[in-house]
Amino acid sequence: MRILLTGSSGFVGSHLQQALTDLDHQVTPCSRATGFDFNQLLTAEAWLPHLEGIDVVINCVGIIAENRTQHFEQLHRLAPIALFTACQQCGVNKIIQISALGADENAFTPYQITRKAADDFLRASSVDWTIIQPSLIYGEGSESFKLFRLMAKLPLISVPGKGDYLVQPVHISDVVKVVLESITTDKASQKTIAAVGATAVSYKDWLQVIRNSMGKKPALILPIPFKLLFLMSKAMGTLFPLFSEANLKMLQAGNSASAANITQLLGSAPASVEEGLQL
Ligand SMILES: NC(=O)c1ccc[n+]([C@@H]2O[C@H](COP(=O)([O-])OP(=O)(O)OC[C@H]3O[C@@H](n4cnc5c(N)ncnc54)[C@H](OP(=O)(O)O)[C@@H]3O)[C@@H](O)[C@H]2O)c1
């Protein structure tokens, strides 16, 4: 198949590019380095010349924090909608959208709301689609996983709040399998799949499990009150956009979902965090 892969230079995109080329698919990799800046691709007309002969489009572009040139509105909403519109005009057979858990009716941050807008647009598309909504993805090449591993090495781990809110980390190999199944079968046709690990764990336990996988005894946990973090993020938000109030609130709200859909799609349960950390 001829596949246009946006976000190909990122963590998820590079794993997908490798898996797809290993299976002899013809991949057109798109990132700013290959001349595809979403800020410049805000109309269907801008996308059309790139879609000639393309069978499948996979969109892996996303940001977790805004800066001077990168905004949720352009990257999560406008450019993807322009891309999906162009796909409808030129015979693309399938669109896979890598979205995020939380891009649903309870979306409450600009990150989630703009994602939901593009997901909703795609759900009404005449082109076959699959929307994949991952929890935290971990594995080789993930910047956030690198940070978690660094934190987990410390004998005293500070966590926002009590660290008891849930995450459901999914290993990158399971995310890749979901995408491959979505392309090669119609099992995920017109479905939204929560890409999650086998079970949810609290944020503090996630860090302890990583620590355990490094052969270390459990660390002491130092809770930092959310109220204090919100104040600090207000004061320093522009310096550390990743630790914005919105991102802290998304963490606090938790990030988990039923693993039923992914289990059904893959034919077996996705890796638990203990299993995934051995991969
Ligand atoms: N990783 C996770 O835990 C996780 C969890 C839930 C959802 N997701 C979603 O999954 C998708 C992939 O995540 P990831 O972890 O692979 O992210 P990543 O490593 O940060 O990669 C992001 C990709 O987006 C591209 N990009 C950013 N700005 C762009 C622009 N203006 N024009 C064109 N491309 C641009 C980057 O390319 P260049 O910067 O090289 O141009 C890169 O290829 C994202 O939508 C993310 O929100 C990820």
Coordinates of C-alpha atoms and ligand atoms in Angstrom, one line a residue:
M1 CA 0.0 0.0 0.0
R2 CA 1.1 3.6 -0.5
I3 CA 0.9 5.3 2.8
L4 CA 1.3 9.0 3.7
L5 CA 2.6 9.1 7.3
T6 CA 2.6 12.5 9.0
G7 CA 4.6 12.9 12.2
S8 CA 7.0 10.3 10.8
S9 CA 10.0 11.8 12.7
G10 CA 8.3 11.5 16.1
F11 CA 8.3 8.6 18.6
V12 CA 5.1 6.9 17.3
G13 CA 5.7 7.9 13.7
S14 CA 9.2 6.5 13.5
H15 CA 8.1 3.1 15.0
L16 CA 5.3 3.0 12.4
Q17 CA 7.5 3.9 9.5
Q18 CA 9.9 1.1 10.5
A19 CA 7.0 -1.5 10.8
L20 CA 5.3 -0.4 7.6
T21 CA 8.5 -0.4 5.5
D22 CA 9.4 -3.9 7.0
L23 CA 6.1 -5.0 5.5
D24 CA 7.0 -3.6 2.1
H25 CA 4.5 -0.7 2.2
Q26 CA 5.6 2.4 0.3
V27 CA 5.7 5.1 2.9
T28 CA 5.8 8.9 2.3
P29 CA 7.3 10.3 5.5
C30 CA 6.0 13.7 6.5
S31 CA 7.5 16.1 9.0
R32 CA 8.8 19.6 8.9
A33 CA 12.2 18.2 7.8
T34 CA 10.6 16.7 4.7
G35 CA 8.8 20.0 3.9
F36 CA 5.5 19.3 5.6
D37 CA 4.7 22.0 8.1
F38 CA 1.2 21.7 9.3
N39 CA 1.2 25.5 9.9
Q40 CA 1.4 25.9 6.1
L41 CA -1.1 23.1 5.3
L42 CA -4.4 24.5 6.4
T43 CA -6.5 24.0 3.3
A44 CA -7.5 20.9 1.3
E45 CA -5.9 22.5 -1.8
A46 CA -2.5 22.6 0.0
W47 CA -2.8 18.8 0.7
L48 CA -4.1 17.6 -2.6
P49 CA -0.8 17.4 -4.6
H50 CA 0.7 15.2 -1.8
L51 CA -2.2 12.7 -1.9
E52 CA -1.9 11.5 -5.5
G53 CA -1.8 7.7 -5.6
I54 CA -2.0 7.4 -1.8
D55 CA -4.1 4.6 -0.4
V56 CA -3.8 5.2 3.4
V57 CA -3.1 8.3 5.4
I58 CA -1.9 8.0 9.0
N59 CA -1.8 11.2 11.1
C60 CA 0.7 11.2 14.0
V61 CA 1.2 14.9 14.4
G62 CA 0.6 16.4 17.8
I63 CA 2.0 18.6 20.5
I64 CA 1.5 18.5 24.3
A65 CA 2.4 22.2 24.9
E66 CA 2.1 25.3 22.7
N67 CA 4.9 27.7 22.0
R68 CA 5.4 30.8 19.9
T69 CA 5.0 29.0 16.5
Q70 CA 3.1 25.8 17.5
H71 CA -0.5 26.0 18.4
F72 CA -3.2 23.4 19.1
E73 CA -5.7 25.1 16.8
Q74 CA -3.5 24.7 13.7
L75 CA -1.8 21.4 14.5
H76 CA -4.7 19.4 16.1
R77 CA -7.7 21.0 14.4
L78 CA -7.2 23.0 11.2
A79 CA -4.5 21.1 9.4
P80 CA -6.0 17.6 10.1
I81 CA -9.4 18.7 9.0
A82 CA -7.9 20.1 5.8
L83 CA -6.0 16.8 5.3
F84 CA -9.2 14.7 5.9
T85 CA -11.1 17.0 3.5
A86 CA -8.5 16.5 0.8
C87 CA -8.6 12.7 1.4
Q88 CA -12.3 12.7 0.6
Q89 CA -11.7 14.6 -2.7
C90 CA -9.0 12.3 -4.1
G91 CA -9.8 8.6 -3.5
V92 CA -7.8 7.8 -0.3
N93 CA -9.3 4.5 1.1
K94 CA -8.4 4.8 4.7
I95 CA -7.5 7.4 7.3
I96 CA -5.9 6.5 10.7
Q97 CA -5.9 9.3 13.2
I98 CA -3.7 9.1 16.3
S99 CA -5.6 11.1 18.8
A100 CA -5.5 10.9 22.6
L101 CA -7.6 9.6 25.4
G102 CA -9.7 12.4 26.8
A103 CA -10.6 13.8 23.3
D104 CA -14.3 13.1 24.1
E105 CA -17.4 14.7 25.4
N106 CA -15.6 15.5 28.7
A107 CA -12.7 17.3 26.9
F108 CA -11.8 20.3 29.0
T109 CA -8.4 21.6 27.8
P110 CA -7.4 23.2 24.5
Y111 CA -5.3 20.1 23.8
Q112 CA -8.3 17.8 24.1
I113 CA -10.9 20.1 22.6
T114 CA -9.0 20.7 19.4
R115 CA -8.3 16.9 19.1
K116 CA -11.9 16.1 19.6
A117 CA -12.9 18.6 16.8
A118 CA -10.7 16.8 14.3
D119 CA -11.8 13.4 15.5
D120 CA -15.5 14.4 15.2
F121 CA -14.9 15.8 11.7
L122 CA -13.3 12.5 10.7
R123 CA -16.2 10.4 12.1
A124 CA -18.5 12.2 9.6
S125 CA -16.1 11.5 6.7
S126 CA -17.0 9.5 3.6
V127 CA -13.5 7.9 3.7
D128 CA -13.1 4.8 6.0
W129 CA -11.5 5.8 9.3
T130 CA -10.1 4.5 12.5
I131 CA -9.4 6.8 15.5
I132 CA -6.8 5.6 17.9
Q133 CA -6.9 7.2 21.3
P134 CA -3.8 6.2 23.4
S135 CA -3.1 6.7 27.0
L136 CA 0.6 7.3 27.8
I137 CA 2.7 5.4 25.2
Y138 CA 6.1 4.1 26.4
G139 CA 9.0 2.2 24.7
E140 CA 12.3 2.9 23.0
G141 CA 12.6 6.4 21.7
S142 CA 10.0 8.0 23.9
E143 CA 11.1 11.3 25.5
S144 CA 8.5 11.1 28.3
F145 CA 9.6 7.5 29.1
K146 CA 13.2 8.7 29.3
L147 CA 12.0 11.3 31.9
F148 CA 10.0 8.7 33.8
R149 CA 13.0 6.4 34.0
L150 CA 15.2 9.3 35.3
M151 CA 12.6 10.1 38.0
A152 CA 12.2 6.4 38.9
K153 CA 15.9 6.1 39.6
L154 CA 15.7 8.6 42.5
P155 CA 15.4 7.3 46.0
L156 CA 12.8 10.0 46.7
I157 CA 10.2 10.6 43.9
S158 CA 8.1 13.7 44.0
V159 CA 4.7 13.4 42.4
P160 CA 2.0 16.0 41.7
G161 CA -0.7 15.6 44.4
K162 CA -0.8 12.1 46.0
G163 CA 0.0 10.4 42.7
D164 CA -3.1 8.2 43.0
Y165 CA -4.7 9.3 39.8
L166 CA -4.7 6.6 37.1
V167 CA -2.7 6.1 33.9
Q168 CA -2.9 3.1 31.6
P169 CA 0.5 3.0 29.8
V170 CA 0.5 1.2 26.5
H171 CA 3.6 -0.2 25.0
I172 CA 4.5 1.2 21.5
S173 CA 4.5 -2.3 20.0
D174 CA 0.8 -2.6 20.9
V175 CA 0.1 0.8 19.3
V176 CA 1.9 -0.3 16.1
K177 CA -0.2 -3.6 16.1
V178 CA -3.4 -1.6 16.4
V179 CA -2.4 0.5 13.4
L180 CA -1.4 -2.5 11.3
E181 CA -4.7 -4.3 12.2
S182 CA -6.6 -1.2 11.2
I183 CA -4.9 -1.0 7.8
T184 CA -5.1 -4.7 6.9
T185 CA -8.5 -5.7 8.3
D186 CA -11.9 -4.0 8.6
K187 CA -12.1 -4.9 12.3
A188 CA -11.4 -1.3 13.3
S189 CA -13.4 0.2 10.5
Q190 CA -15.2 3.4 11.6
K191 CA -14.2 2.7 15.2
T192 CA -12.6 4.7 18.0
I193 CA -10.1 2.4 19.8
A194 CA -8.7 3.3 23.2
A195 CA -5.1 2.2 23.0
V196 CA -4.3 1.3 26.6
G197 CA -2.3 -1.3 28.4
A198 CA -3.9 -4.3 30.1
T199 CA -4.7 -2.5 33.3
A200 CA -4.7 1.0 34.8
V201 CA -2.2 1.8 37.5
S202 CA -1.8 4.9 39.7
Y203 CA 0.8 7.4 38.6
K204 CA 3.0 6.7 41.6
D205 CA 2.8 2.9 41.0
W206 CA 3.8 3.4 37.4
L207 CA 7.0 5.1 38.6
Q208 CA 7.6 2.3 41.2
V209 CA 7.0 -0.4 38.5
I210 CA 9.6 1.3 36.3
R211 CA 11.9 1.4 39.3
N212 CA 11.3 -2.3 40.1
S213 CA 12.1 -3.2 36.4
M214 CA 15.6 -1.6 37.0
G215 CA 16.1 -3.9 40.0
K216 CA 15.6 -1.2 42.6
K217 CA 13.5 -1.4 45.9
P218 CA 10.5 0.9 46.1
A219 CA 11.3 4.6 46.6
L220 CA 9.8 7.0 49.0
I221 CA 7.1 9.2 47.5
L222 CA 7.0 12.9 48.1
P223 CA 3.6 14.4 47.3
I224 CA 3.6 18.0 46.0
P225 CA 0.1 19.6 46.5
F226 CA -1.6 20.4 43.2
K227 CA -2.5 23.9 44.6
L228 CA 1.2 24.7 44.9
L229 CA 2.0 23.3 41.4
F230 CA -0.8 25.4 39.9
L231 CA 0.6 28.5 41.5
M232 CA 4.1 27.6 40.2
S233 CA 2.8 26.9 36.7
K234 CA 1.1 30.3 36.7
A235 CA 4.4 32.0 37.6
M236 CA 6.6 29.9 35.3
G237 CA 4.1 28.5 32.7
T238 CA 5.7 30.2 29.7
L239 CA 9.2 29.0 30.8
F240 CA 8.0 25.3 31.2
P241 CA 5.0 25.0 28.9
L242 CA 4.9 21.2 29.5
F243 CA 4.0 21.9 33.1
S244 CA 1.1 24.2 32.3
E245 CA -1.9 24.3 34.5
A246 CA -3.9 22.5 31.8
N247 CA -1.4 19.6 31.6
L248 CA -1.4 19.3 35.4
K249 CA -5.2 19.2 35.4
M250 CA -5.2 16.5 32.7
L251 CA -2.8 14.4 34.8
Q252 CA -5.0 14.9 37.9
A253 CA -8.1 13.9 36.0
G254 CA -6.6 10.5 35.1
N255 CA -6.1 8.8 31.8
S256 CA -7.5 5.3 31.6
A257 CA -10.1 3.4 29.7
S258 CA -11.5 -0.1 29.1
A259 CA -9.1 -2.4 27.3
A260 CA -12.0 -4.3 25.7
N261 CA -11.7 -2.8 22.2
I262 CA -7.9 -3.1 21.9
T263 CA -8.1 -6.7 23.2
Q264 CA -10.8 -7.6 20.7
L265 CA -8.9 -6.0 17.9
L266 CA -5.6 -7.7 18.7
G267 CA -7.1 -11.0 19.6
S268 CA -5.3 -10.9 22.9
A269 CA -4.8 -8.5 25.8
P270 CA -2.2 -5.7 25.3
A271 CA 0.9 -5.8 27.5
S272 CA 0.6 -4.9 31.2
V273 CA 3.2 -2.4 32.4
E274 CA 5.2 -5.3 34.0
E275 CA 5.2 -7.2 30.7
G276 CA 5.8 -4.1 28.5
L277 CA 8.8 -3.0 30.6
Q278 CA 10.5 -6.3 29.7
L279 CA 10.1 -5.8 25.9
Ligands
LIG1 N1 3.5 9.6 23.2 C1 2.5 9.5 23.9 O1 2.5 9.1 25.1 C2 1.1 9.9 23.4 C3 -0.1 9.7 24.1 C4 -1.3 10.0 23.6 C5 -1.4 10.6 22.4 N2 -0.2 10.8 21.6 C6 -0.4 11.4 20.3 O2 0.3 10.6 19.4 C7 0.8 11.4 18.3 C8 2.3 11.0 18.2 O3 2.9 11.3 19.4 P1 4.5 11.2 19.6 O4 4.8 10.7 21.0 O5 5.1 10.4 18.4 O6 4.9 12.7 19.5 P2 6.4 13.3 19.0 O7 7.4 12.3 19.3 O8 6.4 14.6 19.7 O9 6.2 13.6 17.5 C9 5.4 14.6 17.0 C10 5.5 14.6 15.5 O10 4.7 15.7 15.1 C11 5.5 16.4 14.1 N3 5.2 17.9 14.1 C12 5.2 18.7 15.1 N4 4.9 20.0 14.7 C13 4.7 19.9 13.4 C14 4.4 20.8 12.4 N5 4.2 22.1 12.6 N6 4.2 20.3 11.1 C15 4.4 19.0 10.8 N7 4.7 18.1 11.7 C16 4.9 18.5 13.0 C17 6.9 16.2 14.6 O11 7.7 16.4 13.4 P3 8.9 17.5 13.4 O12 8.9 18.2 14.7 O13 10.1 16.7 13.1 O14 8.5 18.4 12.3 C18 6.9 14.8 15.0 O15 7.1 14.0 13.9 C19 0.6 12.8 18.7 O16 -0.5 13.3 18.1 C20 0.4 12.7 20.2 O17 -0.3 13.8 20.7 C21 1.0 10.5 22.1

